[in-house]
Amino acid sequence: MKVIVIGGTGVIGSAVADALSGTHEVIRVARKGGDLHADIASKDLLERLFAEAAPFDAVVSCAGSGAFKPLDQLTDEDFAYSLFDKLMGQVNVLRTAAKHISNGGSITLTSGVLASEPMPGSGAISLVNAGPEGFGRAAALELRGRVRVNVVSPPWVSETLSAMGMDHSGGMPAAEVAKAYVKSVEDGSLTGQVIDARAVVSA
Ligand SMILES: NC(=O)c1ccc[n+]([C@@H]2O[C@H](COP(=O)([O-])OP(=O)(O)OC[C@H]3O[C@@H](n4cnc5c(N)ncnc54)[C@H](OP(=O)(O)O)[C@@H]3O)[C@@H](O)[C@H]2O)c1
């Protein structure tokens, strides 16, 4: 398969691209670096990306971020940025990719553990992590038979916790998280699912 990994230079995206590279043709996309460039906040840039990359069989989105701050410090701009980048960015990915992807292909979005297991300071991120889960399930219904749609929910990643100077022992290595994305891409029966990466590893 030809697989486009958006965010393919990041912690999770690199691991996903590496895991898929042995058996698939992988194109890594980011705003800088990677094989091709796009910003998920821009539908025009995504249109150009997918038109250039077509034909392709799968898109994996491992991009998008949000603001992590206590509720009383989150500004309107923090909410707008989080909604625009992590949530609408991935909505843009699905809406534009669906026009160009091969029949029977798959689109995988990313949510995150903070959607269902919040912590103080995660208000904006919990909001924009929950969004892709609802959107992905609904989009899968409408695209059933043409394109599969799933959402991977990663837990805290060990490498990210280390980079933040936190104890990484409660996290999952990115290479393990990547297995959930590989399942979404390769399991042709899977659609409309929110895949908890912890469940894939412990199965
Ligand atoms: N790491 C964790 O512990 C964790 C846990 C749960 C969920 N998640 C979610 O998993 C996803 C990936 O996280 P990560 O830790 O791998 O992030 P990361 O290391 O910061 O990597 C982000 C990747 O996405 C690209 N990117 C960022 N914004 C983009 C944009 N607007 N358009 C296109 N590409 C963009 C980056 O490259 P450029 O900057 O060059 O564009 C990079 O390749 C995020 O949605 C995050 O919320 C992460």
mmCIF file of C-alpha atoms and ligand atoms in Angstrom:
data_model
loop_
_atom_site.group_PDB
_atom_site.id
_atom_site.type_symbol
_atom_site.label_atom_id
_atom_site.label_comp_id
_atom_site.label_asym_id
_atom_site.label_seq_id
_atom_site.Cartn_x
_atom_site.Cartn_y
_atom_site.Cartn_z
ATOM 1 C CA MET A 1 0.000 0.000 0.000
ATOM 2 C CA LYS A 2 1.008 3.616 -0.419
ATOM 3 C CA VAL A 3 0.533 5.277 2.976
ATOM 4 C CA ILE A 4 0.728 9.008 3.749
ATOM 5 C CA VAL A 5 1.744 9.707 7.355
ATOM 6 C CA ILE A 6 1.002 13.306 8.324
ATOM 7 C CA GLY A 7 3.160 14.292 11.276
ATOM 8 C CA GLY A 8 5.586 11.649 10.057
ATOM 9 C CA THR A 9 8.586 13.460 11.562
ATOM 10 C CA GLY A 10 7.136 13.603 15.109
ATOM 11 C CA VAL A 11 7.474 11.246 18.065
ATOM 12 C CA ILE A 12 4.447 9.086 17.230
ATOM 13 C CA GLY A 13 4.408 9.704 13.459
ATOM 14 C CA SER A 14 8.067 8.649 13.040
ATOM 15 C CA ALA A 15 7.370 5.400 14.864
ATOM 16 C CA VAL A 16 4.263 4.786 12.733
ATOM 17 C CA ALA A 17 6.177 5.514 9.510
ATOM 18 C CA ASP A 18 9.027 3.237 10.607
ATOM 19 C CA ALA A 19 6.605 0.430 11.502
ATOM 20 C CA LEU A 20 4.833 0.631 8.145
ATOM 21 C CA SER A 21 7.977 1.097 6.039
ATOM 22 C CA GLY A 22 8.942 -2.573 5.955
ATOM 23 C CA THR A 23 5.815 -3.609 4.084
ATOM 24 C CA HIS A 24 4.423 -0.424 2.547
ATOM 25 C CA GLU A 25 5.496 2.636 0.589
ATOM 26 C CA VAL A 26 5.420 5.445 3.171
ATOM 27 C CA ILE A 27 5.351 9.194 2.515
ATOM 28 C CA ARG A 28 6.161 11.338 5.562
ATOM 29 C CA VAL A 29 4.438 14.729 5.654
ATOM 30 C CA ALA A 30 5.079 17.698 7.968
ATOM 31 C CA ARG A 31 5.234 21.464 7.707
ATOM 32 C CA LYS A 32 9.045 21.175 7.611
ATOM 33 C CA GLY A 33 11.168 18.107 6.849
ATOM 34 C CA GLY A 34 9.694 14.817 5.680
ATOM 35 C CA ASP A 35 9.067 13.866 2.037
ATOM 36 C CA LEU A 36 6.206 16.285 1.309
ATOM 37 C CA HIS A 37 4.965 19.402 3.106
ATOM 38 C CA ALA A 38 1.499 20.525 4.225
ATOM 39 C CA ASP A 39 -0.147 22.316 7.131
ATOM 40 C CA ILE A 40 -3.320 20.575 8.305
ATOM 41 C CA ALA A 41 -4.732 23.970 9.245
ATOM 42 C CA SER A 42 -4.915 24.783 5.497
ATOM 43 C CA LYS A 43 -7.406 22.917 3.313
ATOM 44 C CA ASP A 44 -5.735 24.410 0.212
ATOM 45 C CA LEU A 45 -2.354 22.946 1.143
ATOM 46 C CA LEU A 46 -3.966 19.576 1.923
ATOM 47 C CA GLU A 47 -5.773 19.600 -1.452
ATOM 48 C CA ARG A 48 -2.428 20.200 -3.159
ATOM 49 C CA LEU A 49 -0.734 17.483 -1.092
ATOM 50 C CA PHE A 50 -3.303 14.793 -1.857
ATOM 51 C CA ALA A 51 -3.567 15.726 -5.547
ATOM 52 C CA GLU A 52 0.237 15.453 -5.807
ATOM 53 C CA ALA A 53 0.466 12.195 -3.854
ATOM 54 C CA ALA A 54 -2.470 10.381 -5.544
ATOM 55 C CA PRO A 55 -3.013 7.524 -6.045
ATOM 56 C CA PHE A 56 -2.649 6.405 -2.409
ATOM 57 C CA ASP A 57 -4.339 3.823 -0.183
ATOM 58 C CA ALA A 58 -4.108 5.106 3.374
ATOM 59 C CA VAL A 59 -3.691 8.344 5.311
ATOM 60 C CA VAL A 60 -2.583 8.446 8.932
ATOM 61 C CA SER A 61 -2.793 11.744 10.813
ATOM 62 C CA CYS A 62 -0.406 12.045 13.779
ATOM 63 C CA ALA A 63 -0.426 15.849 13.859
ATOM 64 C CA GLY A 64 -2.246 18.576 15.739
ATOM 65 C CA SER A 65 -1.748 20.142 19.129
ATOM 66 C CA GLY A 66 -3.609 22.124 21.765
ATOM 67 C CA ALA A 67 -3.043 24.340 24.794
ATOM 68 C CA PHE A 68 -2.374 22.733 28.178
ATOM 69 C CA LYS A 69 -3.238 25.227 30.962
ATOM 70 C CA PRO A 70 -5.533 25.483 33.980
ATOM 71 C CA LEU A 71 -9.095 26.436 33.045
ATOM 72 C CA ASP A 72 -8.839 29.929 34.513
ATOM 73 C CA GLN A 73 -5.727 30.655 32.424
ATOM 74 C CA LEU A 74 -7.024 29.363 29.086
ATOM 75 C CA THR A 75 -7.716 32.330 26.802
ATOM 76 C CA ASP A 76 -10.101 32.578 23.852
ATOM 77 C CA GLU A 77 -6.979 32.377 21.659
ATOM 78 C CA ASP A 78 -5.888 29.135 23.368
ATOM 79 C CA PHE A 79 -9.279 27.553 22.647
ATOM 80 C CA ALA A 80 -9.335 28.903 19.076
ATOM 81 C CA TYR A 81 -5.808 27.574 18.403
ATOM 82 C CA SER A 82 -6.598 24.138 19.877
ATOM 83 C CA LEU A 83 -9.866 23.800 17.953
ATOM 84 C CA PHE A 84 -8.302 25.045 14.707
ATOM 85 C CA ASP A 85 -5.171 22.872 14.869
ATOM 86 C CA LYS A 86 -5.877 19.509 16.483
ATOM 87 C CA LEU A 87 -9.615 19.251 15.772
ATOM 88 C CA MET A 88 -10.368 21.142 12.558
ATOM 89 C CA GLY A 89 -6.921 20.252 11.185
ATOM 90 C CA GLN A 90 -7.832 16.578 11.298
ATOM 91 C CA VAL A 91 -11.354 17.262 10.015
ATOM 92 C CA ASN A 92 -9.622 18.995 7.080
ATOM 93 C CA VAL A 93 -7.398 15.941 6.560
ATOM 94 C CA LEU A 94 -10.369 13.590 6.333
ATOM 95 C CA ARG A 95 -12.503 15.843 4.132
ATOM 96 C CA THR A 96 -9.736 16.466 1.608
ATOM 97 C CA ALA A 97 -8.160 12.973 1.663
ATOM 98 C CA ALA A 98 -11.534 11.285 1.122
ATOM 99 C CA LYS A 99 -11.799 12.937 -2.308
ATOM 100 C CA HIS A 100 -8.486 11.507 -3.547
ATOM 101 C CA ILE A 101 -7.991 8.194 -1.713
ATOM 102 C CA SER A 102 -8.335 4.887 -3.582
ATOM 103 C CA ASN A 103 -11.538 2.866 -3.135
ATOM 104 C CA GLY A 104 -11.195 0.570 -0.124
ATOM 105 C CA GLY A 105 -8.575 2.831 1.459
ATOM 106 C CA SER A 106 -8.375 3.970 5.076
ATOM 107 C CA ILE A 107 -8.037 7.201 7.022
ATOM 108 C CA THR A 108 -6.749 7.111 10.602
ATOM 109 C CA LEU A 109 -6.995 10.135 12.895
ATOM 110 C CA THR A 110 -5.487 10.693 16.354
ATOM 111 C CA SER A 111 -7.257 11.572 19.595
ATOM 112 C CA GLY A 112 -5.559 10.915 22.954
ATOM 113 C CA VAL A 113 -6.062 9.492 26.415
ATOM 114 C CA LEU A 114 -7.034 12.922 27.806
ATOM 115 C CA ALA A 115 -10.367 12.678 25.938
ATOM 116 C CA SER A 116 -11.617 10.120 28.442
ATOM 117 C CA GLU A 117 -9.106 10.378 31.286
ATOM 118 C CA PRO A 118 -8.705 14.137 31.911
ATOM 119 C CA MET A 119 -6.316 15.792 34.342
ATOM 120 C CA PRO A 120 -6.068 19.323 35.726
ATOM 121 C CA GLY A 121 -4.943 21.596 32.887
ATOM 122 C CA SER A 122 -6.304 19.377 30.092
ATOM 123 C CA GLY A 123 -9.591 21.229 29.449
ATOM 124 C CA ALA A 124 -8.746 22.440 25.938
ATOM 125 C CA ILE A 125 -6.854 19.289 24.993
ATOM 126 C CA SER A 126 -9.582 16.990 26.335
ATOM 127 C CA LEU A 127 -12.057 18.975 24.221
ATOM 128 C CA VAL A 128 -10.084 18.619 20.993
ATOM 129 C CA ASN A 129 -9.144 14.985 21.696
ATOM 130 C CA ALA A 130 -12.799 14.033 22.110
ATOM 131 C CA GLY A 131 -13.773 15.807 18.873
ATOM 132 C CA PRO A 132 -11.946 13.493 16.439
ATOM 133 C CA GLU A 133 -13.514 10.456 18.145
ATOM 134 C CA GLY A 134 -17.090 11.645 17.533
ATOM 135 C CA PHE A 135 -16.256 12.951 14.079
ATOM 136 C CA GLY A 136 -14.407 9.792 13.070
ATOM 137 C CA ARG A 137 -17.263 7.496 14.094
ATOM 138 C CA ALA A 138 -19.794 9.623 12.181
ATOM 139 C CA ALA A 139 -17.614 9.961 9.074
ATOM 140 C CA ALA A 140 -17.054 6.193 9.051
ATOM 141 C CA LEU A 141 -20.816 5.656 8.788
ATOM 142 C CA GLU A 142 -21.101 7.836 5.707
ATOM 143 C CA LEU A 143 -17.965 6.529 4.017
ATOM 144 C CA ARG A 144 -18.651 2.840 4.768
ATOM 145 C CA GLY A 145 -17.989 0.701 1.692
ATOM 146 C CA ARG A 146 -15.646 3.257 0.149
ATOM 147 C CA VAL A 147 -13.150 4.327 2.834
ATOM 148 C CA ARG A 148 -12.525 2.979 6.340
ATOM 149 C CA VAL A 149 -12.168 5.561 9.119
ATOM 150 C CA ASN A 150 -10.687 4.904 12.565
ATOM 151 C CA VAL A 151 -9.245 6.990 15.371
ATOM 152 C CA VAL A 152 -6.249 5.932 17.474
ATOM 153 C CA SER A 153 -6.150 7.077 21.083
ATOM 154 C CA PRO A 154 -2.554 7.045 22.333
ATOM 155 C CA PRO A 155 -1.745 7.064 26.049
ATOM 156 C CA TRP A 156 1.118 9.236 27.288
ATOM 157 C CA VAL A 157 4.180 8.328 25.247
ATOM 158 C CA SER A 158 7.409 7.501 27.152
ATOM 159 C CA GLU A 159 9.610 9.636 24.877
ATOM 160 C CA THR A 160 7.272 12.626 25.350
ATOM 161 C CA LEU A 161 7.277 12.261 29.146
ATOM 162 C CA SER A 162 11.105 12.080 29.096
ATOM 163 C CA ALA A 163 11.302 15.204 26.905
ATOM 164 C CA MET A 164 9.043 16.987 29.431
ATOM 165 C CA GLY A 165 11.401 15.967 32.256
ATOM 166 C CA MET A 166 8.759 13.671 33.743
ATOM 167 C CA ASP A 167 8.919 10.042 34.867
ATOM 168 C CA HIS A 168 8.576 8.061 31.645
ATOM 169 C CA SER A 169 7.798 4.747 33.346
ATOM 170 C CA GLY A 170 4.028 5.391 33.192
ATOM 171 C CA GLY A 171 4.166 5.974 29.435
ATOM 172 C CA MET A 172 4.142 3.674 26.440
ATOM 173 C CA PRO A 173 7.070 3.681 23.981
ATOM 174 C CA ALA A 174 6.143 5.218 20.606
ATOM 175 C CA ALA A 175 7.054 1.970 18.840
ATOM 176 C CA GLU A 176 4.337 0.205 20.865
ATOM 177 C CA VAL A 177 1.778 2.969 20.228
ATOM 178 C CA ALA A 178 2.511 2.571 16.503
ATOM 179 C CA LYS A 179 1.013 -0.932 16.547
ATOM 180 C CA ALA A 180 -2.492 0.550 16.889
ATOM 181 C CA TYR A 181 -1.966 2.628 13.733
ATOM 182 C CA VAL A 182 -0.618 -0.376 11.839
ATOM 183 C CA LYS A 183 -3.754 -2.305 12.864
ATOM 184 C CA SER A 184 -5.982 0.495 11.619
ATOM 185 C CA VAL A 185 -4.174 0.583 8.259
ATOM 186 C CA GLU A 186 -3.905 -3.167 7.714
ATOM 187 C CA ASP A 187 -7.092 -4.658 9.225
ATOM 188 C CA GLY A 188 -9.566 -4.352 6.360
ATOM 189 C CA SER A 189 -12.543 -5.161 8.627
ATOM 190 C CA LEU A 190 -11.923 -2.253 10.999
ATOM 191 C CA THR A 191 -13.949 0.940 10.592
ATOM 192 C CA GLY A 192 -15.740 3.398 12.872
ATOM 193 C CA GLN A 193 -13.509 2.388 15.788
ATOM 194 C CA VAL A 194 -11.668 4.366 18.441
ATOM 195 C CA ILE A 195 -8.615 2.190 19.022
ATOM 196 C CA ASP A 196 -7.021 2.495 22.461
ATOM 197 C CA ALA A 197 -3.327 1.801 21.822
ATOM 198 C CA ARG A 198 -3.038 0.176 25.264
ATOM 199 C CA ALA A 199 -5.660 -2.429 24.320
ATOM 200 C CA VAL A 200 -3.804 -3.361 21.120
ATOM 201 C CA VAL A 201 -0.543 -3.940 22.964
ATOM 202 C CA SER A 202 -2.142 -5.959 25.774
ATOM 203 C CA ALA A 203 -4.264 -8.107 23.382
HETATM 204 N N1 LIG B 1 3.085 12.238 22.634
HETATM 205 C C1 LIG B 1 2.103 11.914 23.480
HETATM 206 O O1 LIG B 1 2.342 11.575 24.670
HETATM 207 C C2 LIG B 1 0.682 11.909 22.997
HETATM 208 C C3 LIG B 1 -0.309 11.309 23.787
HETATM 209 C C4 LIG B 1 -1.625 11.321 23.346
HETATM 210 C C5 LIG B 1 -1.939 11.912 22.119
HETATM 211 N N2 LIG B 1 -0.942 12.492 21.369
HETATM 212 C C6 LIG B 1 -1.315 13.092 20.092
HETATM 213 O O2 LIG B 1 -0.599 12.445 19.052
HETATM 214 C C7 LIG B 1 -0.315 13.379 17.988
HETATM 215 C C8 LIG B 1 1.181 13.359 17.709
HETATM 216 O O3 LIG B 1 1.866 13.671 18.901
HETATM 217 P P1 LIG B 1 3.465 13.700 18.949
HETATM 218 O O4 LIG B 1 3.827 13.674 20.386
HETATM 219 O O5 LIG B 1 4.032 12.691 18.018
HETATM 220 O O6 LIG B 1 3.759 15.152 18.395
HETATM 221 P P2 LIG B 1 5.148 15.769 17.896
HETATM 222 O O7 LIG B 1 6.305 14.921 18.300
HETATM 223 O O8 LIG B 1 5.114 17.208 18.304
HETATM 224 O O9 LIG B 1 5.059 15.679 16.307
HETATM 225 C C9 LIG B 1 4.071 16.371 15.602
HETATM 226 C C10 LIG B 1 4.259 16.064 14.131
HETATM 227 O O10 LIG B 1 3.216 16.704 13.407
HETATM 228 C C11 LIG B 1 3.772 17.719 12.552
HETATM 229 N N3 LIG B 1 2.831 18.835 12.634
HETATM 230 C C12 LIG B 1 2.533 19.590 13.708
HETATM 231 N N4 LIG B 1 1.587 20.494 13.403
HETATM 232 C C13 LIG B 1 1.294 20.290 12.099
HETATM 233 C C14 LIG B 1 0.416 20.924 11.200
HETATM 234 N N5 LIG B 1 -0.360 21.960 11.584
HETATM 235 N N6 LIG B 1 0.355 20.464 9.919
HETATM 236 C C15 LIG B 1 1.131 19.412 9.507
HETATM 237 N N7 LIG B 1 1.987 18.792 10.322
HETATM 238 C C16 LIG B 1 2.081 19.232 11.603
HETATM 239 C C17 LIG B 1 5.163 18.003 13.114
HETATM 240 O O11 LIG B 1 6.087 18.494 12.148
HETATM 241 P P3 LIG B 1 6.175 20.084 11.792
HETATM 242 O O12 LIG B 1 6.242 20.805 13.107
HETATM 243 O O13 LIG B 1 7.380 20.211 10.924
HETATM 244 O O14 LIG B 1 4.916 20.377 11.048
HETATM 245 C C18 LIG B 1 5.556 16.602 13.558
HETATM 246 O O15 LIG B 1 5.902 15.819 12.414
HETATM 247 C C19 LIG B 1 -0.849 14.730 18.482
HETATM 248 O O16 LIG B 1 -2.155 14.910 17.964
HETATM 249 C C20 LIG B 1 -0.915 14.556 19.990
HETATM 250 O O17 LIG B 1 -1.904 15.382 20.578
HETATM 251 C C21 LIG B 1 0.350 12.495 21.773
#
